[in-house]
Coordinates of C-alpha atoms and ligand atoms in Angstrom, one line a residue:
M103 CA 0.0 0.0 0.0
T104 CA 1.1 3.6 -0.6
P105 CA 2.0 5.5 2.5
P106 CA -1.0 7.3 4.1
A107 CA -1.6 10.9 2.9
S108 CA -0.6 13.6 5.3
N109 CA -3.3 15.6 7.1
F110 CA -3.6 18.2 9.9
I111 CA -3.6 15.5 12.6
R112 CA -0.4 14.1 11.4
H113 CA 1.0 17.6 11.4
I114 CA 0.1 18.1 15.0
I115 CA 1.6 14.8 16.0
E116 CA 4.8 15.6 14.1
Q117 CA 5.0 19.0 15.9
D118 CA 4.5 17.2 19.2
L119 CA 7.2 14.7 18.4
A120 CA 9.6 17.5 17.4
S121 CA 9.0 19.5 20.6
G122 CA 9.3 16.4 22.7
K123 CA 6.0 17.1 24.4
H124 CA 5.2 13.4 25.0
K125 CA 8.8 12.2 25.1
G126 CA 8.4 10.6 21.7
R127 CA 5.3 8.7 22.6
V128 CA 2.2 8.4 20.3
Q129 CA -0.7 6.7 22.0
T130 CA -4.1 6.8 20.4
R131 CA -7.3 4.8 21.0
F132 CA -10.4 3.7 19.1
P133 CA -13.3 4.0 21.5
P134 CA -16.5 2.4 20.1
E135 CA -19.6 2.2 22.2
P136 CA -20.8 -1.5 21.9
N137 CA -24.3 -0.5 20.9
G138 CA -24.2 -1.6 17.3
Y139 CA -22.0 -3.0 14.5
L140 CA -19.2 -0.9 13.1
H141 CA -19.9 0.9 9.9
I142 CA -17.7 2.4 7.2
G143 CA -17.6 5.7 9.1
H144 CA -16.0 3.9 12.0
A145 CA -13.4 2.4 9.6
K146 CA -12.3 6.0 8.9
S147 CA -11.7 6.5 12.6
I148 CA -10.0 3.1 12.9
C149 CA -7.7 3.7 10.0
L150 CA -6.8 7.1 11.4
N151 CA -6.2 6.0 15.0
F152 CA -4.4 2.8 14.2
G153 CA -2.8 4.3 11.2
V154 CA -1.1 7.2 13.0
A155 CA 0.0 4.9 15.8
E156 CA 1.6 2.6 13.2
S157 CA 3.3 5.5 11.3
Y158 CA 4.9 7.0 14.4
D159 CA 5.9 3.8 16.2
G160 CA 3.1 4.3 18.6
Q161 CA 0.3 2.2 20.0
C162 CA -3.5 2.3 19.6
N163 CA -5.8 0.9 22.3
L164 CA -9.2 -0.6 21.7
R165 CA -11.5 0.7 24.4
F166 CA -15.1 0.0 24.7
D167 CA -16.9 3.1 25.9
D168 CA -19.5 1.1 27.8
T169 CA -21.1 3.7 30.0
N170 CA -24.7 3.2 28.8
P171 CA -25.4 -0.5 29.5
A172 CA -29.1 -0.4 28.6
K173 CA -28.1 -0.2 24.9
E174 CA -25.0 -2.3 24.9
S175 CA -24.3 -6.0 24.5
Q176 CA -21.7 -8.7 24.2
E177 CA -22.8 -9.5 20.7
F178 CA -21.7 -6.0 19.7
I179 CA -18.4 -6.3 21.5
N180 CA -17.7 -9.5 19.6
S181 CA -18.5 -8.1 16.2
I182 CA -16.5 -5.0 16.8
K183 CA -13.4 -7.0 17.7
A184 CA -13.8 -9.2 14.7
D185 CA -14.2 -6.3 12.3
I186 CA -11.1 -4.5 13.6
E187 CA -9.1 -7.7 13.2
W188 CA -10.5 -8.3 9.8
L189 CA -9.4 -4.8 8.7
G190 CA -5.9 -5.9 9.7
F191 CA -5.3 -3.7 12.8
H192 CA -3.8 -4.8 16.1
W193 CA -4.7 -3.1 19.3
S194 CA -2.1 -2.6 22.0
G195 CA -2.3 -5.1 24.9
D196 CA -5.6 -6.2 26.3
I197 CA -8.9 -4.8 25.3
R198 CA -9.9 -2.0 27.6
Y199 CA -13.3 -1.1 28.9
A200 CA -14.4 2.2 30.4
S201 CA -16.3 0.1 32.8
S202 CA -13.1 -1.3 34.3
Y203 CA -12.4 2.3 35.4
F204 CA -15.7 2.7 37.2
E205 CA -14.0 2.4 40.6
A206 CA -11.5 5.1 39.7
L207 CA -14.1 7.3 38.0
H208 CA -16.1 7.1 41.3
E209 CA -13.0 8.1 43.3
F210 CA -12.4 11.1 41.0
A211 CA -16.1 12.1 41.5
L212 CA -15.5 12.1 45.2
Q213 CA -12.5 14.3 44.6
L214 CA -14.6 16.8 42.7
I215 CA -17.2 16.9 45.4
R216 CA -14.6 17.4 48.1
A217 CA -13.1 20.3 46.1
G218 CA -16.6 21.9 45.8
K219 CA -16.5 21.2 42.0
A220 CA -19.5 18.8 41.9
Y221 CA -22.8 18.6 43.6
V222 CA -25.8 16.3 43.8
C223 CA -28.8 17.9 42.0
S224 CA -32.3 16.8 42.8
L225 CA -34.1 18.4 39.9
S226 CA -36.2 16.0 37.9
P227 CA -34.9 15.4 34.3
D228 CA -37.6 17.7 33.0
E229 CA -36.8 20.5 35.4
A230 CA -33.1 20.1 34.7
R231 CA -33.8 20.6 31.0
E232 CA -35.8 23.7 31.7
Y233 CA -33.1 25.1 34.0
R234 CA -30.4 24.5 31.4
G235 CA -31.6 27.3 29.2
T236 CA -31.1 27.5 25.5
L237 CA -28.5 28.5 22.9
T238 CA -29.8 32.1 23.2
S239 CA -30.8 32.3 26.9
P240 CA -28.5 31.5 29.9
G241 CA -29.3 28.7 32.3
R242 CA -30.5 29.0 35.9
E243 CA -28.7 27.6 38.9
S244 CA -30.1 24.5 40.4
P245 CA -31.6 25.1 43.9
N246 CA -29.2 22.4 45.1
R247 CA -26.1 24.0 43.7
N248 CA -24.8 25.2 47.0
R249 CA -25.3 22.0 49.0
S250 CA -22.5 21.5 51.5
V251 CA -19.7 19.0 50.7
E252 CA -21.0 16.8 53.6
E253 CA -24.5 16.7 52.2
N254 CA -23.2 16.0 48.7
L255 CA -20.9 13.2 49.9
D256 CA -23.8 11.7 51.8
L257 CA -26.3 11.8 48.9
F258 CA -23.8 10.5 46.4
A259 CA -22.9 7.6 48.7
R260 CA -26.6 6.8 48.9
M261 CA -26.9 7.1 45.1
R262 CA -24.1 4.6 44.9
A263 CA -25.7 2.3 47.5
G264 CA -28.8 2.1 45.3
E265 CA -31.2 3.9 47.7
F266 CA -32.8 6.1 45.1
P267 CA -34.8 5.3 41.9
D268 CA -33.7 6.2 38.4
G269 CA -33.7 10.0 37.8
A270 CA -34.2 11.0 41.5
H271 CA -30.8 12.7 41.7
S272 CA -27.7 13.3 39.5
L273 CA -24.2 14.4 40.2
R274 CA -23.3 17.5 38.3
A275 CA -20.0 19.3 37.7
K276 CA -20.2 22.9 39.1
I277 CA -19.0 25.0 36.2
D278 CA -21.0 27.9 34.9
M279 CA -24.8 28.1 34.3
A280 CA -24.3 31.3 32.2
S281 CA -21.7 29.8 29.9
P282 CA -22.5 30.4 26.2
N283 CA -21.5 26.7 25.8
I284 CA -24.4 24.6 27.0
N285 CA -22.0 21.7 27.7
M286 CA -20.4 23.8 30.4
R287 CA -23.7 24.5 32.2
D288 CA -23.1 22.2 35.2
P289 CA -23.3 19.0 33.1
V290 CA -24.5 15.8 34.6
I291 CA -21.5 13.5 35.3
Y292 CA -23.3 10.6 37.0
R293 CA -26.9 9.4 36.8
I294 CA -28.8 6.7 38.5
R295 CA -29.6 3.7 36.3
H296 CA -30.7 0.4 37.8
V297 CA -29.5 -1.6 34.9
V298 CA -27.4 -4.8 34.8
H299 CA -24.1 -4.1 33.0
H300 CA -22.6 -6.6 30.5
Q301 CA -19.2 -6.3 32.2
T302 CA -19.9 -5.3 35.8
G303 CA -23.2 -7.0 36.4
N304 CA -25.2 -5.3 39.1
T305 CA -22.3 -3.7 40.9
W306 CA -23.3 -0.2 40.0
P307 CA -26.7 1.5 40.2
I308 CA -25.0 4.7 39.0
Y309 CA -23.2 5.2 35.7
P310 CA -20.8 8.0 34.6
M311 CA -21.7 10.1 31.6
Y312 CA -19.7 9.7 28.4
D313 CA -18.1 13.2 28.6
Y314 CA -16.9 12.6 32.2
A315 CA -15.7 9.0 31.6
H316 CA -14.0 9.6 28.3
C317 CA -11.4 12.2 29.2
I318 CA -10.5 10.4 32.4
S319 CA -10.2 7.0 30.6
D320 CA -7.9 8.8 28.1
A321 CA -5.8 10.1 30.9
M322 CA -5.6 6.8 32.6
E323 CA -4.4 5.1 29.4
C324 CA -1.9 7.9 28.9
I325 CA -3.4 8.7 25.5
T326 CA -1.5 11.5 23.8
H327 CA -3.9 12.4 21.0
S328 CA -7.6 11.7 21.5
L329 CA -9.1 11.9 18.0
C330 CA -12.8 12.2 17.7
T331 CA -15.4 13.6 15.4
L332 CA -16.5 17.2 15.0
E333 CA -19.6 17.0 17.0
F334 CA -17.4 16.8 20.1
E335 CA -15.7 20.1 19.4
D336 CA -18.1 21.9 21.8
H337 CA -17.4 19.3 24.4
R338 CA -13.7 19.9 24.4
P339 CA -13.8 22.7 27.0
L340 CA -15.5 20.2 29.3
Y341 CA -12.9 17.5 28.5
D342 CA -10.2 20.0 29.5
W343 CA -12.1 21.3 32.5
I344 CA -12.5 17.9 34.0
L345 CA -8.8 16.9 33.6
Q346 CA -7.5 20.2 34.7
T347 CA -9.8 20.4 37.7
L348 CA -8.7 17.0 39.0
D349 CA -5.5 16.7 40.8
K350 CA -2.8 15.8 38.2
D351 CA -0.8 13.6 40.5
S352 CA -3.8 11.5 41.4
L353 CA -4.5 11.1 37.7
H354 CA -1.0 10.1 37.1
A355 CA -1.2 7.6 40.1
A356 CA -4.4 6.1 38.7
S357 CA -3.0 5.8 35.2
N358 CA -0.9 3.1 33.6
S359 CA 2.0 5.5 33.2
T360 CA 5.4 4.2 33.6
Q361 CA 7.0 7.6 33.4
P362 CA 7.7 10.0 36.3
A363 CA 4.9 12.3 37.4
E364 CA 6.7 15.4 35.9
D365 CA 6.7 13.8 32.4
Y366 CA 3.0 13.0 32.6
V367 CA 1.1 15.1 30.1
L368 CA -2.7 15.3 29.8
P369 CA -4.3 14.1 26.6
R370 CA -5.4 16.5 23.9
Q371 CA -8.7 16.1 22.1
I372 CA -8.5 16.8 18.4
E373 CA -11.7 16.7 16.2
F374 CA -12.0 15.7 12.5
A375 CA -14.9 15.5 10.1
R376 CA -16.9 12.4 10.2
L377 CA -17.3 10.4 7.0
N378 CA -20.6 10.8 5.2
I379 CA -21.3 8.9 2.0
N380 CA -24.2 9.6 -0.4
Y381 CA -26.9 7.0 -1.0
T382 CA -26.1 5.7 2.5
V383 CA -27.3 6.3 6.1
M384 CA -24.6 6.0 8.7
S385 CA -26.4 6.7 12.0
K386 CA -26.4 3.6 14.2
R387 CA -30.0 4.4 15.3
K388 CA -31.1 4.1 11.7
L389 CA -29.0 1.1 10.9
K390 CA -30.5 -0.6 13.9
E391 CA -34.0 0.3 12.8
L392 CA -33.3 -1.2 9.4
V393 CA -32.3 -4.4 11.1
T394 CA -35.0 -4.6 13.8
E395 CA -37.8 -3.7 11.4
G396 CA -36.7 -6.2 8.9
Y397 CA -35.8 -3.9 6.0
V398 CA -32.6 -5.8 5.7
N399 CA -31.5 -9.3 6.8
G400 CA -29.4 -8.4 9.8
W401 CA -26.5 -6.1 10.6
D402 CA -24.3 -8.0 8.1
D403 CA -26.7 -7.8 5.2
P404 CA -24.5 -7.2 2.2
R405 CA -26.5 -3.9 1.5
M406 CA -25.6 -2.5 4.8
P407 CA -22.7 0.0 5.2
T408 CA -21.5 -2.0 8.2
L409 CA -18.1 -3.5 7.9
S410 CA -19.6 -7.0 8.4
G411 CA -22.1 -6.2 5.6
L412 CA -19.4 -4.9 3.3
R413 CA -17.3 -7.9 4.0
R414 CA -20.1 -10.2 3.2
R415 CA -20.7 -8.2 0.0
G416 CA -17.2 -9.0 -1.0
Y417 CA -15.3 -5.9 0.0
T418 CA -11.7 -6.6 1.0
P419 CA -9.9 -4.9 3.9
E420 CA -7.4 -3.4 1.5
S421 CA -10.2 -1.7 -0.5
I422 CA -11.7 -0.2 2.6
R423 CA -8.4 1.0 3.9
N424 CA -7.6 2.5 0.5
F425 CA -11.0 4.2 0.4
C426 CA -10.5 5.7 3.9
D427 CA -7.2 7.0 2.9
R428 CA -8.6 8.6 -0.2
A429 CA -11.5 10.1 1.6
G430 CA -8.9 11.9 3.7
V431 CA -9.0 13.6 7.1
A432 CA -10.3 17.1 7.2
R433 CA -11.6 19.6 9.6
S434 CA -14.9 20.3 7.9
E435 CA -17.8 18.1 6.9
G436 CA -18.3 16.8 3.4
V437 CA -20.0 14.0 1.6
V438 CA -18.0 11.4 -0.2
D439 CA -19.4 9.8 -3.4
V440 CA -20.3 6.1 -2.9
A441 CA -18.8 5.6 -6.4
M442 CA -15.4 6.2 -4.8
L443 CA -16.0 3.3 -2.4
E444 CA -17.2 1.1 -5.3
H445 CA -14.1 2.2 -7.3
S446 CA -11.8 1.1 -4.5
I447 CA -13.1 -2.5 -4.5
R448 CA -13.2 -2.6 -8.3
E449 CA -9.6 -1.5 -8.4
H450 CA -8.5 -4.1 -5.9
L451 CA -10.5 -7.0 -7.4
D452 CA -9.4 -6.1 -10.9
T453 CA -5.9 -7.1 -10.0
T454 CA -6.6 -9.9 -7.5
A455 CA -9.8 -11.7 -8.5
P456 CA -9.6 -14.7 -10.8
R457 CA -11.9 -14.5 -13.9
A458 CA -14.6 -17.0 -14.3
M459 CA -17.8 -17.5 -16.4
C460 CA -21.2 -17.7 -14.9
V461 CA -24.5 -17.5 -16.9
L462 CA -27.1 -15.7 -14.8
R463 CA -30.1 -16.2 -17.1
P464 CA -29.3 -19.5 -19.0
L465 CA -30.4 -20.0 -22.6
K466 CA -29.6 -23.3 -24.0
V467 CA -27.4 -23.5 -27.2
T468 CA -27.1 -26.7 -29.2
L469 CA -24.3 -26.9 -31.7
S470 CA -25.8 -29.0 -34.4
N471 CA -22.5 -29.8 -36.1
Y472 CA -20.6 -30.8 -32.9
P473 CA -20.7 -34.6 -32.5
A474 CA -22.8 -35.6 -29.5
D475 CA -20.2 -38.1 -28.2
Q476 CA -17.4 -35.5 -28.4
Q477 CA -15.9 -33.4 -25.7
E478 CA -12.8 -31.3 -25.4
T479 CA -11.1 -29.3 -22.7
L480 CA -10.5 -25.6 -23.2
V481 CA -7.9 -23.9 -21.0
L482 CA -8.4 -20.3 -20.1
P483 CA -6.2 -18.0 -18.1
C484 CA -7.5 -17.0 -14.6
H485 CA -6.4 -13.5 -15.2
P486 CA -5.8 -11.7 -18.5
K487 CA -2.7 -9.8 -17.3
D488 CA -1.3 -12.0 -14.4
E489 CA 0.0 -15.3 -15.6
S490 CA 1.0 -16.2 -12.0
M491 CA -2.7 -16.8 -11.3
G492 CA -2.6 -19.8 -13.5
S493 CA -5.4 -21.2 -15.7
R494 CA -8.6 -23.1 -15.5
E495 CA -10.1 -25.9 -17.5
I496 CA -13.6 -25.8 -19.1
P497 CA -15.1 -28.7 -20.9
F498 CA -16.6 -27.9 -24.3
A499 CA -19.3 -30.1 -25.8
R500 CA -22.4 -30.0 -28.0
E501 CA -24.7 -28.3 -25.5
L502 CA -23.9 -25.0 -23.8
Y503 CA -25.6 -22.2 -22.0
I504 CA -25.3 -18.5 -22.8
D505 CA -27.0 -15.6 -21.2
A506 CA -30.5 -14.9 -22.5
S507 CA -29.6 -11.2 -22.6
D508 CA -26.9 -12.0 -25.1
F509 CA -29.4 -13.0 -27.8
E510 CA -31.8 -10.8 -29.8
E511 CA -33.7 -12.5 -32.6
V512 CA -33.8 -9.1 -34.5
P513 CA -30.8 -7.2 -33.4
P514 CA -30.8 -3.5 -32.8
P515 CA -28.2 -1.5 -34.8
K516 CA -24.5 -2.2 -33.9
Y517 CA -25.5 -5.2 -31.9
K518 CA -22.4 -7.1 -30.9
R519 CA -23.9 -10.2 -29.4
L520 CA -25.8 -13.1 -31.0
S521 CA -28.7 -12.9 -33.3
L522 CA -30.4 -15.1 -35.9
G523 CA -28.0 -15.6 -38.8
A524 CA -25.2 -13.8 -37.1
E525 CA -21.9 -14.9 -35.6
V526 CA -20.3 -14.3 -32.2
R527 CA -17.3 -15.7 -30.4
L528 CA -17.6 -17.8 -27.3
R529 CA -15.0 -16.5 -24.8
G530 CA -11.9 -18.7 -25.0
G531 CA -13.7 -20.9 -27.6
Y532 CA -15.1 -21.0 -31.1
V533 CA -17.1 -18.7 -33.3
I534 CA -20.7 -19.9 -33.5
R535 CA -23.6 -18.8 -35.8
C536 CA -27.2 -19.0 -34.8
D537 CA -29.3 -20.9 -37.4
E538 CA -32.6 -21.4 -35.7
V539 CA -34.6 -20.2 -32.6
V540 CA -36.8 -22.6 -30.7
K541 CA -39.5 -20.8 -28.8
D542 CA -42.1 -21.7 -26.2
A543 CA -45.8 -21.0 -26.4
N544 CA -45.3 -17.4 -25.4
G545 CA -42.7 -16.8 -28.1
T546 CA -39.8 -16.7 -25.7
P547 CA -36.6 -18.3 -27.0
V548 CA -35.8 -21.5 -25.1
E549 CA -33.1 -22.9 -27.2
L550 CA -30.8 -21.8 -30.0
I551 CA -29.7 -24.2 -32.7
C552 CA -26.2 -23.0 -33.7
S553 CA -23.3 -24.2 -35.7
Y554 CA -19.6 -23.8 -34.7
D555 CA -16.7 -23.2 -36.9
P556 CA -13.9 -25.7 -36.0
A557 CA -11.3 -23.5 -37.6
T558 CA -11.8 -20.6 -35.2
L559 CA -10.4 -21.9 -31.9
G560 CA -8.1 -19.1 -30.8
V561 CA -7.9 -17.7 -34.3
N562 CA -10.0 -15.1 -36.1
P563 CA -11.7 -16.2 -39.2
E564 CA -10.0 -14.6 -42.2
G565 CA -12.1 -11.9 -43.9
R566 CA -15.1 -12.4 -41.6
K567 CA -16.1 -9.8 -39.0
V568 CA -17.0 -11.3 -35.7
A569 CA -17.7 -8.3 -33.5
G570 CA -18.7 -9.7 -30.2
V571 CA -17.4 -12.1 -27.6
I572 CA -19.9 -13.6 -25.1
H573 CA -19.5 -15.8 -22.1
W574 CA -20.9 -19.3 -21.8
V575 CA -20.7 -22.5 -19.8
P576 CA -21.0 -26.2 -20.8
A577 CA -24.5 -27.5 -20.2
D578 CA -23.6 -30.8 -18.5
A579 CA -20.4 -29.9 -16.6
S580 CA -21.7 -26.5 -15.2
V581 CA -22.6 -26.0 -11.6
D582 CA -25.9 -24.7 -10.5
V583 CA -25.5 -21.7 -8.3
E584 CA -27.7 -19.0 -6.7
V585 CA -26.7 -15.4 -7.4
R586 CA -27.8 -12.5 -5.3
I587 CA -27.7 -9.3 -7.2
Y588 CA -27.2 -6.5 -4.7
D589 CA -27.5 -2.9 -5.5
R590 CA -27.5 0.3 -3.5
L591 CA -29.9 0.2 -0.6
F592 CA -31.1 3.8 -1.2
N593 CA -32.1 5.3 -4.4
K594 CA -31.9 9.0 -3.3
E595 CA -28.6 10.7 -3.0
N596 CA -29.3 12.0 0.5
P597 CA -31.8 9.9 2.4
D598 CA -31.3 12.2 5.4
D599 CA -32.3 15.3 3.5
K600 CA -34.8 17.6 5.2
S601 CA -37.0 17.3 2.1
V602 CA -37.4 13.6 2.7
A603 CA -40.1 12.8 5.3
D604 CA -38.6 9.5 6.3
Y605 CA -35.2 8.1 5.1
K606 CA -37.0 4.7 4.7
D607 CA -39.0 6.2 1.8
C608 CA -35.8 6.3 -0.1
L609 CA -35.2 2.5 0.1
N610 CA -34.4 1.1 -3.3
P611 CA -37.0 -1.6 -4.0
D612 CA -34.6 -3.3 -6.3
S613 CA -31.6 -3.5 -4.0
L614 CA -31.8 -7.3 -3.9
Q615 CA -32.7 -9.7 -6.7
V616 CA -32.2 -13.4 -6.2
L617 CA -31.4 -15.4 -9.3
S618 CA -31.6 -19.1 -8.8
G619 CA -30.7 -21.6 -11.4
C620 CA -27.6 -19.7 -12.6
K621 CA -25.0 -21.9 -14.3
A622 CA -21.3 -21.5 -13.4
E623 CA -18.2 -23.0 -14.9
P624 CA -17.1 -26.1 -13.1
S625 CA -14.0 -24.6 -11.5
L626 CA -16.3 -22.6 -9.2
R627 CA -17.6 -25.7 -7.5
M628 CA -14.6 -25.6 -5.1
A629 CA -14.6 -21.8 -4.5
A630 CA -13.9 -21.1 -0.9
P631 CA -16.3 -18.9 1.2
E632 CA -15.6 -15.2 0.7
S633 CA -13.4 -15.7 -2.3
G634 CA -14.0 -13.1 -5.0
F635 CA -14.2 -13.5 -8.8
Q636 CA -14.8 -11.4 -11.8
F637 CA -17.7 -13.1 -13.6
E638 CA -16.8 -12.1 -17.1
R639 CA -19.0 -9.3 -18.5
E640 CA -21.1 -9.4 -15.3
G641 CA -19.2 -7.9 -12.4
Y642 CA -17.4 -8.9 -9.3
F643 CA -18.9 -11.6 -7.1
C644 CA -18.0 -13.5 -3.9
V645 CA -19.0 -16.7 -2.3
D646 CA -21.4 -15.9 0.5
R647 CA -19.6 -16.7 3.8
Y648 CA -22.7 -18.0 5.6
D649 CA -25.2 -19.3 3.1
S650 CA -23.0 -21.0 0.6
T651 CA -22.6 -24.8 1.0
P652 CA -21.3 -27.5 -1.3
D653 CA -24.9 -28.4 -2.1
R654 CA -26.1 -24.8 -2.6
I655 CA -23.5 -22.5 -3.8
V656 CA -24.4 -18.8 -3.3
F657 CA -22.6 -15.9 -4.8
N658 CA -23.2 -12.2 -3.9
R659 CA -22.6 -9.5 -6.4
T660 CA -20.0 -7.2 -4.9
V661 CA -20.1 -4.5 -7.6
T662 CA -20.7 -4.1 -11.3
L663 CA -17.8 -3.8 -13.7
R664 CA -18.6 -0.1 -14.4
D665 CA -20.4 2.5 -12.5
S666 CA -24.0 2.0 -13.7
W667 CA -25.4 4.8 -11.6
A668 CA -23.3 7.6 -12.9
K669 CA -25.5 8.1 -16.0
I670 CA -28.7 8.1 -14.0
S671 CA -27.7 10.7 -11.4
G672 CA -25.2 12.5 -13.7
Ligands
LIG730 P1 -23.1 6.8 15.3 O1 -23.2 8.3 15.2 O2 -23.1 6.2 13.9 O3 -24.0 6.1 16.2 P2 -21.1 6.9 17.3 O4 -20.2 8.1 17.2 O5 -22.1 7.0 18.3 O6 -21.6 6.6 15.8 P3 -19.2 5.3 18.5 O7 -19.2 3.8 18.8 O8 -19.2 6.2 19.7 O9 -20.3 5.6 17.5 O10 -17.9 5.6 17.6 C1 -16.6 5.2 17.9 C2 -15.7 6.1 17.2 O11 -15.9 6.2 15.8 C3 -15.8 7.5 17.7 O12 -14.6 8.1 18.0 C4 -16.6 8.2 16.6 O13 -16.2 9.6 16.6 C5 -16.1 7.5 15.4 N1 -17.0 7.6 14.3 C6 -18.3 7.3 14.4 N2 -19.0 7.6 13.2 C7 -18.0 8.1 12.4 C8 -18.0 8.5 11.0 N3 -19.1 8.6 10.3 N4 -16.8 9.0 10.5 C9 -15.7 9.0 11.3 N5 -15.6 8.5 12.5 C10 -16.8 8.1 13.1
LIG731 MG1 -20.4 8.1 20.0

């Protein structure tokens, strides 16, 4: 792979390395919340966090930000780990969990209370919202803001002991109710939630809020550069306030730092633009809705922008990493064309995928002048440009299949495929001519009676013009396969646009077409799950990793050979 493109985050890291700020250390983290499967947007964050760590001899942690147990699960944890490994990245040391810092986070909350920097607020959630004010009006102070340290410690201890129901109290940082930044108006840092946690069980009836837990977790893991998406820009003052208000020596003592306290540097949050892609929705809430309401067949449905969906669709880790690198890292939001993602996989498969022939809509061809008891073996290269990929054998006999769409009884002008009385070349084989069309009662062609020219194997007939080459498979030796033709899940460029009442109104009704009874060349019988092929003239396909069995071989279309949407939208 080409080295990653430079960007403003790499500049900052290089400056920090030059100034010796972190004594040469680069420590990043990827912090997913285990409340869904990873999507291609997360891949951008993964490539960035693991990528910069790799480039600068640093380390990247995987930390589950599991502070909201009601929405989280072990299933999501497992899928996230598998997806990161599949992309080819390695996290440093053990997997971390914000929940394993709950004890320390609790200690730091006590420290804030003792310092008069946090208080227990007893406003109801509705009242608290009302007191918070708006973007244009300042907030009002909670009537509990000036509780004594003793009373706060007592109430917080009882919150922690599980004495109060959900929502009865919260712990808030005491910052500034008049701040123009709403995040600084005494944000809640702990709330009561009587929920069992997937890691800590029922140890805790209170849970820290993300903004509070995240910065402290970063500090405890000695993160140098905490990279996150732009929506956290307004949260940065809170990130800094919490770390600067806590006693630095106690942060150092709680951290996994192996350096002396004077070398301990607090992490810096840096925001970058999230990845958006047209014809795609990326919010986990919406992806979850598509799954739970049955619009797709699970999180790893090949139409989903999840990494497990893209994988099942036939995307390779290389293509996704290349795409993320091309999409770049910027400070301002933009929308990337999904054609760029499709280009990345085409580009990778063009060089790596063996060629094969598969007839999606079989139409029988009988070669009247080919002896019924004869058969020969044709040898075709697996790749037109890469001899190292070897060759494959295809039996050739009297009966074949071609694709129904490659025949027109009465051809339109400049038609390059087969028509009555015309000639075409079979890929890697002979030139044939159609002499007769056999039709069913509806007038649909069901068989073509053709003749072949024995002098045309691998040579062009002198003085005759054979314009087209079509793919084919032998009738007897071919393998029956099911082919799932996937297309974009949405047919509107921006399903999230304000002019659209519901993004689900933009679902493409033709995003999946199942073709059973397709006929593939015999070499595909042994194709391994997930292996990718170019079906000549049809596109790139892969063996479905779950549904394909030796008895029922299933291929998914990864992408067409060319961008078929460009002319529609263009
Ligand atoms: P979503 O908004 O899709 O629910 P999230 O931000 O809630 O995503 P997290 O699990 O918290 O999901 O994300 C883990 C990391 O991935 C965070 O650092 C987040 O900023 C980053 N991330 C999430 N979505 C994108 C995106 N579209 N582009 C780049 N990074 C993203
Ligand atoms: Mg998030």
